[in-house]
XYZ file of C-alpha atoms in Angstrom:
515
model
C -0.031 0.156 -0.159
C 1.878 3.680 -0.869
C 2.667 5.320 2.045
C 0.346 8.452 1.366
C -2.831 6.015 2.030
C -1.263 4.464 5.092
C -0.839 7.882 6.871
C -4.276 8.814 5.537
C -5.733 6.101 7.532
C -3.396 6.442 10.555
C -3.751 10.029 10.995
C -6.779 12.493 10.217
C -4.585 15.534 8.851
C -3.710 16.782 5.365
C -0.285 15.262 3.917
C 2.376 17.587 2.455
C 3.174 15.703 -1.060
C 6.513 15.105 0.223
C 4.683 12.726 2.695
C 5.003 14.893 5.890
C 2.072 15.469 7.801
C 0.928 19.077 8.881
C -1.782 20.012 11.893
C -3.313 22.209 9.541
C -3.624 23.587 5.493
C -4.262 26.920 6.111
C -1.478 28.034 8.258
C 1.876 29.787 8.022
C 4.950 30.915 10.090
C 5.156 34.740 10.687
C 6.637 37.146 13.433
C 3.751 39.084 14.530
C 3.493 43.131 15.110
C 1.718 45.073 17.653
C -0.202 46.180 14.710
C -2.046 43.045 14.232
C 0.207 42.797 10.853
C 3.172 40.479 10.604
C 6.347 38.919 8.556
C 5.986 35.946 6.898
C 9.236 33.784 7.632
C 10.941 31.702 4.699
C 10.302 28.425 7.423
C 6.556 28.866 6.309
C 7.603 25.799 4.075
C 3.605 24.961 3.342
C 2.717 28.549 1.925
C 6.071 28.757 -0.204
C 4.939 25.181 -1.489
C 1.419 26.003 -2.057
C 2.169 29.769 -3.847
C 5.160 28.464 -5.917
C 2.660 24.738 -7.216
C 0.381 27.345 -8.135
C 1.628 29.043 -10.386
C 2.982 26.085 -12.091
C -0.277 24.401 -12.693
C -0.941 24.988 -16.376
C 0.799 23.687 -18.671
C 1.211 25.060 -22.602
C -2.260 25.037 -24.218
C -2.217 22.615 -27.473
C -2.013 25.128 -30.519
C -5.091 23.906 -31.936
C -7.493 21.157 -30.652
C -7.113 23.017 -27.293
C -11.018 22.860 -26.256
C -12.882 19.386 -26.046
C -14.467 16.576 -24.629
C -13.410 13.432 -23.606
C -14.467 10.148 -22.277
C -13.585 6.115 -21.908
C -15.247 3.423 -23.475
C -14.402 0.180 -25.849
C -13.850 -0.701 -29.531
C -15.492 -4.393 -30.666
C -14.627 -6.009 -33.665
C -18.095 -6.980 -35.341
C -16.968 -8.223 -38.862
C -14.101 -10.147 -40.469
C -11.577 -7.992 -42.829
C -8.368 -10.389 -41.946
C -8.100 -10.339 -45.903
C -6.816 -6.638 -45.137
C -4.602 -6.780 -42.069
C -3.281 -8.469 -39.476
C -3.658 -5.992 -36.832
C -4.655 -8.025 -34.014
C -7.176 -5.453 -32.561
C -9.143 -5.472 -35.658
C -9.414 -9.136 -36.193
C -11.614 -11.377 -34.526
C -15.166 -10.631 -34.125
C -16.126 -10.137 -30.471
C -12.852 -8.750 -29.931
C -12.409 -5.910 -27.314
C -9.969 -3.142 -27.038
C -9.643 -0.272 -24.435
C -9.977 3.339 -26.153
C -9.810 6.800 -24.820
C -11.247 9.361 -27.320
C -11.001 13.192 -27.007
C -12.975 15.375 -29.422
C -12.360 19.056 -29.503
C -12.852 22.286 -31.477
C -9.630 23.310 -33.541
C -9.109 26.671 -33.712
C -10.553 28.113 -30.830
C -8.946 28.912 -27.376
C -9.224 26.119 -24.675
C -11.735 28.570 -22.852
C -13.579 28.972 -25.949
C -17.194 28.025 -26.257
C -18.434 24.378 -27.842
C -20.940 25.420 -30.414
C -19.060 27.342 -33.008
C -18.750 26.401 -36.480
C -15.291 24.648 -36.748
C -13.733 21.552 -37.690
C -13.790 18.978 -35.016
C -10.999 16.829 -33.984
C -11.733 13.185 -33.260
C -8.653 11.166 -31.430
C -8.868 7.717 -30.515
C -6.145 5.794 -28.604
C -6.457 1.991 -28.762
C -4.883 0.367 -25.842
C -4.217 -2.926 -27.665
C -2.506 -6.238 -26.516
C 0.604 -5.012 -29.525
C 0.822 -1.523 -28.039
C -1.084 1.687 -28.720
C -2.559 2.542 -31.805
C -3.769 5.978 -32.309
C -6.555 7.571 -34.820
C -6.018 11.149 -35.048
C -9.487 12.093 -37.671
C -11.554 14.779 -38.074
C -15.239 14.911 -38.400
C -15.192 16.001 -42.240
C -13.780 13.358 -44.798
C -11.643 16.249 -46.257
C -9.235 18.780 -45.244
C -8.502 22.409 -46.586
C -4.457 21.486 -47.616
C -2.820 18.475 -49.042
C 0.881 20.620 -48.793
C 2.169 19.948 -44.854
C 4.322 23.278 -45.336
C 0.725 25.159 -45.531
C -0.628 23.578 -42.168
C 0.963 26.373 -40.086
C -0.366 28.949 -42.178
C -3.651 27.346 -42.514
C -4.274 27.497 -38.465
C -2.579 31.073 -38.212
C -5.007 32.497 -40.678
C -7.655 31.004 -38.450
C -6.772 32.538 -35.153
C -6.185 35.966 -33.891
C -4.469 38.727 -36.465
C -0.699 39.349 -34.825
C -1.777 43.286 -34.352
C -4.962 43.067 -32.868
C -5.281 39.897 -31.117
C -8.339 39.650 -32.650
C -10.112 37.255 -35.292
C -9.930 38.507 -38.861
C -12.073 37.878 -41.705
C -9.615 39.282 -43.773
C -6.790 37.207 -42.977
C -9.202 33.688 -42.984
C -10.222 34.396 -46.510
C -6.743 36.214 -47.912
C -5.543 32.475 -47.195
C -8.567 30.617 -49.033
C -8.680 32.840 -51.713
C -4.936 32.290 -52.405
C -4.853 28.268 -51.748
C -8.230 26.969 -53.075
C -7.402 23.657 -53.122
C -9.462 24.240 -49.624
C -12.496 24.909 -51.325
C -13.983 21.110 -51.029
C -13.269 21.429 -46.958
C -15.130 25.093 -46.702
C -18.527 23.652 -48.235
C -18.238 21.207 -45.316
C -17.396 24.289 -42.835
C -20.219 26.473 -44.090
C -22.675 23.403 -44.595
C -24.888 22.319 -41.695
C -21.951 19.596 -40.768
C -20.065 22.523 -39.647
C -21.856 23.656 -36.276
C -22.806 20.055 -34.841
C -25.200 20.122 -31.810
C -23.091 17.516 -29.616
C -19.889 15.387 -30.035
C -22.271 12.560 -30.036
C -23.530 13.598 -33.357
C -20.653 14.114 -35.342
C -18.610 11.354 -37.515
C -15.308 10.947 -38.213
C -13.077 10.260 -40.926
C -9.635 9.189 -41.228
C -8.652 11.814 -44.326
C -4.965 10.462 -44.507
C -4.822 7.438 -46.473
C -3.472 4.191 -44.473
C -1.419 1.096 -45.417
C -3.418 -2.522 -43.976
C -1.049 -4.742 -44.307
C -0.540 -8.543 -44.263
C 2.452 -10.499 -42.951
C 3.126 -12.166 -46.229
C 3.693 -9.018 -48.398
C 0.124 -7.777 -49.464
C -1.132 -4.357 -48.462
C -4.133 -1.955 -49.281
C -4.884 1.430 -48.892
C -7.703 2.183 -47.020
C -9.580 5.223 -45.431
C -11.238 4.868 -42.424
C -14.740 5.771 -41.092
C -16.617 6.177 -38.273
C -20.708 7.083 -38.235
C -22.313 7.847 -35.133
C -25.411 5.782 -34.308
C -26.701 8.902 -33.086
C -27.151 10.159 -36.547
C -26.189 13.507 -37.721
C -27.380 16.896 -35.336
C -26.740 20.199 -36.197
C -27.070 23.963 -34.568
C -27.896 27.095 -36.674
C -25.698 29.843 -36.332
C -28.558 31.834 -34.201
C -28.905 28.376 -32.658
C -25.298 28.021 -31.642
C -24.601 31.779 -30.579
C -27.211 31.720 -28.276
C -26.241 28.213 -26.128
C -22.555 29.668 -26.863
C -23.981 32.670 -24.442
C -25.736 30.358 -22.164
C -23.481 27.029 -21.527
C -20.221 27.742 -23.460
C -19.146 24.099 -22.228
C -22.691 22.311 -23.771
C -20.531 19.710 -25.901
C -18.721 18.418 -23.251
C -21.380 18.709 -20.719
C -23.558 16.862 -22.956
C -21.188 13.921 -23.449
C -20.730 13.584 -19.492
C -24.763 13.494 -19.299
C -25.443 11.178 -21.744
C -22.858 8.353 -20.002
C -24.012 9.028 -16.516
C -27.295 8.335 -17.323
C -26.299 5.572 -19.339
C -26.977 6.628 -22.752
C -23.785 5.364 -23.965
C -22.852 6.870 -27.477
C -21.521 4.316 -30.172
C -20.244 4.781 -33.555
C -19.793 1.966 -36.419
C -16.553 1.871 -37.813
C -16.076 1.246 -41.561
C -12.846 1.000 -44.092
C -12.707 1.549 -47.948
C -9.733 -0.107 -49.432
C -7.968 0.021 -52.718
C -5.401 -2.450 -54.011
C -2.451 -0.949 -55.459
C -2.656 -1.938 -58.483
C -6.171 0.049 -58.983
C -4.600 3.345 -58.150
C -3.661 4.223 -61.713
C -7.555 3.728 -62.526
C -8.746 5.634 -59.310
C -10.496 9.198 -60.725
C -8.519 10.998 -57.818
C -5.398 11.246 -56.157
C -5.927 8.591 -53.261
C -3.283 10.497 -51.149
C -4.820 13.822 -51.747
C -6.982 14.656 -48.006
C -8.707 17.334 -49.875
C -10.790 14.775 -51.767
C -13.055 11.776 -50.807
C -13.335 8.480 -52.273
C -16.213 7.710 -54.547
C -18.262 5.039 -52.248
C -19.576 3.631 -55.646
C -15.891 2.279 -56.744
C -14.908 1.548 -53.384
C -17.591 0.808 -50.972
C -17.527 0.932 -46.736
C -16.869 -2.351 -45.575
C -17.713 -2.826 -41.382
C -15.034 -3.440 -38.997
C -16.519 -2.820 -35.308
C -18.507 -0.858 -33.101
C -17.042 1.800 -30.653
C -18.850 2.797 -27.294
C -17.754 5.275 -24.828
C -19.186 4.469 -21.613
C -16.911 6.251 -19.087
C -16.492 9.376 -17.622
C -13.035 10.878 -16.926
C -12.706 10.365 -13.087
C -10.064 13.478 -13.447
C -10.401 15.785 -16.304
C -6.575 17.064 -16.217
C -4.960 13.583 -15.546
C -6.654 11.668 -18.329
C -7.875 14.201 -20.884
C -5.902 17.464 -20.813
C -2.570 15.108 -20.453
C -3.899 12.734 -23.547
C -1.355 12.693 -26.023
C -2.494 11.162 -29.632
C -0.449 10.687 -32.656
C -0.744 9.005 -36.019
C 2.845 7.649 -35.861
C 1.585 5.048 -33.223
C 0.887 2.179 -35.170
C 0.766 -1.535 -34.146
C 1.919 -4.086 -36.481
C -0.708 -4.534 -39.914
C -1.135 -0.797 -40.020
C 1.913 1.294 -41.747
C 1.936 4.939 -43.190
C 1.256 5.380 -46.940
C 2.555 7.499 -49.468
C 0.502 10.672 -47.791
C 2.554 13.670 -47.601
C 0.189 15.236 -44.769
C 0.163 12.269 -42.779
C 4.086 12.043 -42.744
C 3.947 15.465 -41.408
C 1.842 14.595 -38.735
C 3.688 11.721 -37.396
C 6.484 14.351 -36.567
C 4.070 17.093 -35.420
C 2.155 15.549 -33.248
C 4.766 13.674 -30.576
C 6.560 16.703 -30.930
C 3.725 18.640 -29.940
C 3.373 16.530 -27.189
C 6.762 16.469 -25.964
C 6.782 20.247 -26.155
C 3.402 20.396 -23.351
C 3.760 17.135 -21.569
C 7.417 16.741 -21.388
C 10.230 14.190 -23.165
C 8.388 11.403 -21.133
C 4.988 12.009 -21.648
C 4.448 8.198 -22.999
C 4.647 6.950 -19.392
C 1.753 9.358 -18.152
C -1.089 6.907 -16.982
C -3.394 7.991 -19.471
C -0.828 7.647 -22.274
C 0.924 4.361 -20.923
C 0.672 1.583 -23.095
C -1.075 -1.658 -21.822
C 1.473 -3.603 -23.503
C 4.932 -4.437 -22.121
C 7.133 -1.121 -23.252
C 10.979 -1.616 -23.468
C 13.111 0.866 -25.171
C 16.541 1.123 -23.301
C 17.657 3.591 -25.568
C 15.125 6.446 -25.063
C 15.926 7.416 -21.542
C 16.524 10.084 -18.826
C 14.635 13.171 -19.457
C 12.780 15.246 -17.298
C 9.926 13.858 -14.836
C 11.104 10.596 -15.969
C 9.214 8.461 -12.788
C 10.327 4.701 -14.442
C 13.018 2.403 -13.135
C 14.369 4.011 -16.483
C 15.824 0.709 -17.445
C 18.572 0.750 -14.381
C 21.952 -0.911 -15.442
C 20.623 -1.789 -19.347
C 22.865 -0.650 -22.061
C 21.377 2.598 -23.363
C 22.962 2.134 -27.537
C 22.105 -0.113 -30.408
C 23.647 -2.884 -31.409
C 24.583 -4.725 -27.656
C 25.552 -7.931 -26.761
C 25.914 -7.621 -22.846
C 21.992 -7.792 -23.126
C 20.976 -8.675 -26.566
C 17.294 -7.411 -27.437
C 14.811 -9.138 -29.963
C 13.066 -7.371 -32.595
C 9.362 -7.859 -34.127
C 9.476 -9.582 -37.859
C 5.814 -8.168 -37.836
C 5.274 -5.566 -40.785
C 5.698 -5.197 -44.153
C 8.688 -7.012 -45.834
C 11.474 -4.695 -47.455
C 11.241 -4.749 -50.900
C 8.413 -6.779 -51.805
C 7.369 -5.054 -54.878
C 9.225 -3.819 -58.206
C 9.553 -0.366 -57.755
C 8.038 0.263 -60.992
C 4.752 0.767 -58.946
C 2.886 3.598 -58.789
C 2.953 4.441 -55.329
C 6.934 3.418 -54.835
C 9.696 5.757 -54.829
C 11.134 6.173 -58.406
C 13.045 9.245 -58.340
C 16.451 9.047 -56.348
C 16.856 12.797 -55.411
C 14.877 15.233 -53.745
C 12.464 17.389 -55.481
C 11.125 20.702 -54.393
C 7.365 20.677 -55.033
C 4.363 22.148 -54.214
C 0.578 21.099 -55.844
C -1.174 23.191 -58.336
C -4.969 23.595 -57.695
C -7.069 22.722 -61.355
C -10.235 22.583 -62.175
C -10.689 19.201 -60.783
C -10.365 20.564 -57.281
C -13.950 22.109 -58.007
C -15.572 19.048 -59.171
C -16.252 17.226 -55.763
C -17.063 20.759 -54.356
C -19.816 21.246 -57.173
C -21.032 17.565 -56.559
C -21.277 18.660 -52.947
C -23.434 21.652 -53.676
C -25.774 19.615 -55.865
C -26.048 17.415 -52.912
C -27.182 20.232 -50.708
C -30.185 21.266 -53.165
C -31.618 17.575 -52.853
C -31.669 18.703 -48.887
C -34.825 21.271 -47.774
C -33.143 24.143 -47.378
C -29.572 23.406 -47.024
C -28.438 25.650 -49.978
C -29.950 28.489 -48.567
C -28.507 27.764 -45.286
C -24.985 27.154 -46.591
C -25.112 31.095 -48.288
C -26.365 32.681 -45.221
C -23.455 31.043 -43.255
C -21.332 31.937 -45.606
C -22.129 35.530 -46.264
C -22.470 36.322 -42.536
C -18.863 35.348 -42.466
C -17.706 37.301 -45.692
C -19.470 40.404 -44.478
C -16.896 40.917 -41.908
C -14.172 40.947 -44.472
C -13.435 44.648 -45.043
C -11.602 44.373 -48.256
C -13.671 44.384 -50.914
C -10.821 42.598 -53.753
C -11.043 39.683 -51.069
C -14.469 39.557 -50.976
C -14.595 39.751 -55.088
C -11.704 37.072 -54.830
C -13.849 35.057 -52.420
C -16.955 35.165 -55.020
C -15.160 33.818 -57.911
C -13.907 31.113 -56.060
C -17.407 29.631 -55.179
C -18.297 30.777 -58.782
C -15.731 28.016 -59.815
C -18.189 25.542 -57.842
C -21.407 26.878 -59.474
C -22.285 29.973 -60.994
C -25.146 30.802 -59.324
C -23.669 29.894 -55.890
C -21.058 32.607 -56.447
C -23.812 35.235 -57.646
C -25.540 34.360 -54.377
C -23.074 34.608 -52.286
C -22.178 38.109 -53.663
C -25.460 39.260 -53.627
C -26.121 38.149 -50.094
C -22.983 39.386 -48.611
C -23.206 43.091 -50.260
C -27.050 43.294 -49.285
C -26.011 42.351 -45.335
C -23.196 45.158 -46.025
C -25.257 47.874 -47.188
C -28.099 47.435 -44.775
C -25.406 47.096 -42.368
C -27.186 44.098 -40.962
C -25.514 42.652 -37.476
C -24.319 38.809 -38.202
C -25.695 36.663 -35.360
C -23.028 34.058 -35.460
C -19.322 33.868 -36.951
C -17.517 30.939 -37.554
C -15.282 29.069 -34.764
C -12.327 30.837 -35.166
C -13.756 34.378 -35.603
């Protein structure tokens, strides 16, 4: 039994964090004066430690995904996909795996309201028998950019102006009219699903392309979908702003209340798969996360169901300190030639090292359930493990030989003439170009809205409410031109609605999550 537990039972008094009991937790030591005041002494250890700890309670806020709801639960395999992957937690109908889930807004700060128009991050940590596997998804199937170097700029343009420290619609649209591959994601953002009513009512999508592998060398490229069994529910702009003013933590509380009442939310998990030999026939670049894979060509295959049934007992310990990274993959899952995925595989654990410290993987909420042995990574701030004792801390040791897993993709399993293999030896400076094809799926989404009662009108209203806050006329004009490429009438409707709002000086009922 831990020492602090024994003392708590033996003595009815507060315990100092060094284990020393105190008579009271609200006293200090001082020299009293005759006037009623006094001089606090440096021997007031309890006071000094209390003040010092209070100044250090906050850790760096996430640069993105700062505000979130979170819970625990499990994933259960319901369908056989053993022809696609050897990943143990995805095989064997009935197999259950513990999960930790964090669903967040992207741009706003930690103290912001939940009911804002924004993408949602949907991070899942599977604590498998083979180690942690993280899926770090979004609630929309596409993203704004496909070149990783643009990722920081995208997020800066969605945050606060460096001069005013307040949101800027000019900055937001200046980025997007000059990086128009974002048009598909903008169609989702300003559509109905851009302002969900709760985190229970959103889907989740990998966006990135992964590899599902087999030990004998075969593999498939996949995208993963989680479809909410609660359905898709959303708020209008006016509903969102009203709730934001009354219950700013509504999404967080909604999830906690649902679980507390036994109404456990769940998601069906599906996968789309493409064989390497079929890449050339694909109508889109399968590694471009601004595009969806047509379901008619690549149908969904069910894998299982995820259910959330446990609220965190301590928010900071379990959710704030949680760290997720796309680089956490178990045998049977590997990265694809998706440049955005590859960049995220570095950026996410690097952000965790900055925010939580180099030993963040050992925090209980992040720790793997399987055995961890990596003596070449040791020491560092806040290492509360045995630090591998006297084991060698370098590679190639014969003093204490180590064994390695032979699970995974065999090297050089296929001729390098394949479309998904590197064929250029020297590195090249590359940047993608925006072409007419980048607007095709956005146009299809606009036409789909036309089949939903009032969806196009709501989209135009949502978009014009944001654009009417742009002060530079030329930025608005370029935005109208961009949406005209989606559909001529769309561009005209957005321009008419926006400029009318400006002329009549209408107050916008609500802006996007970043504004």
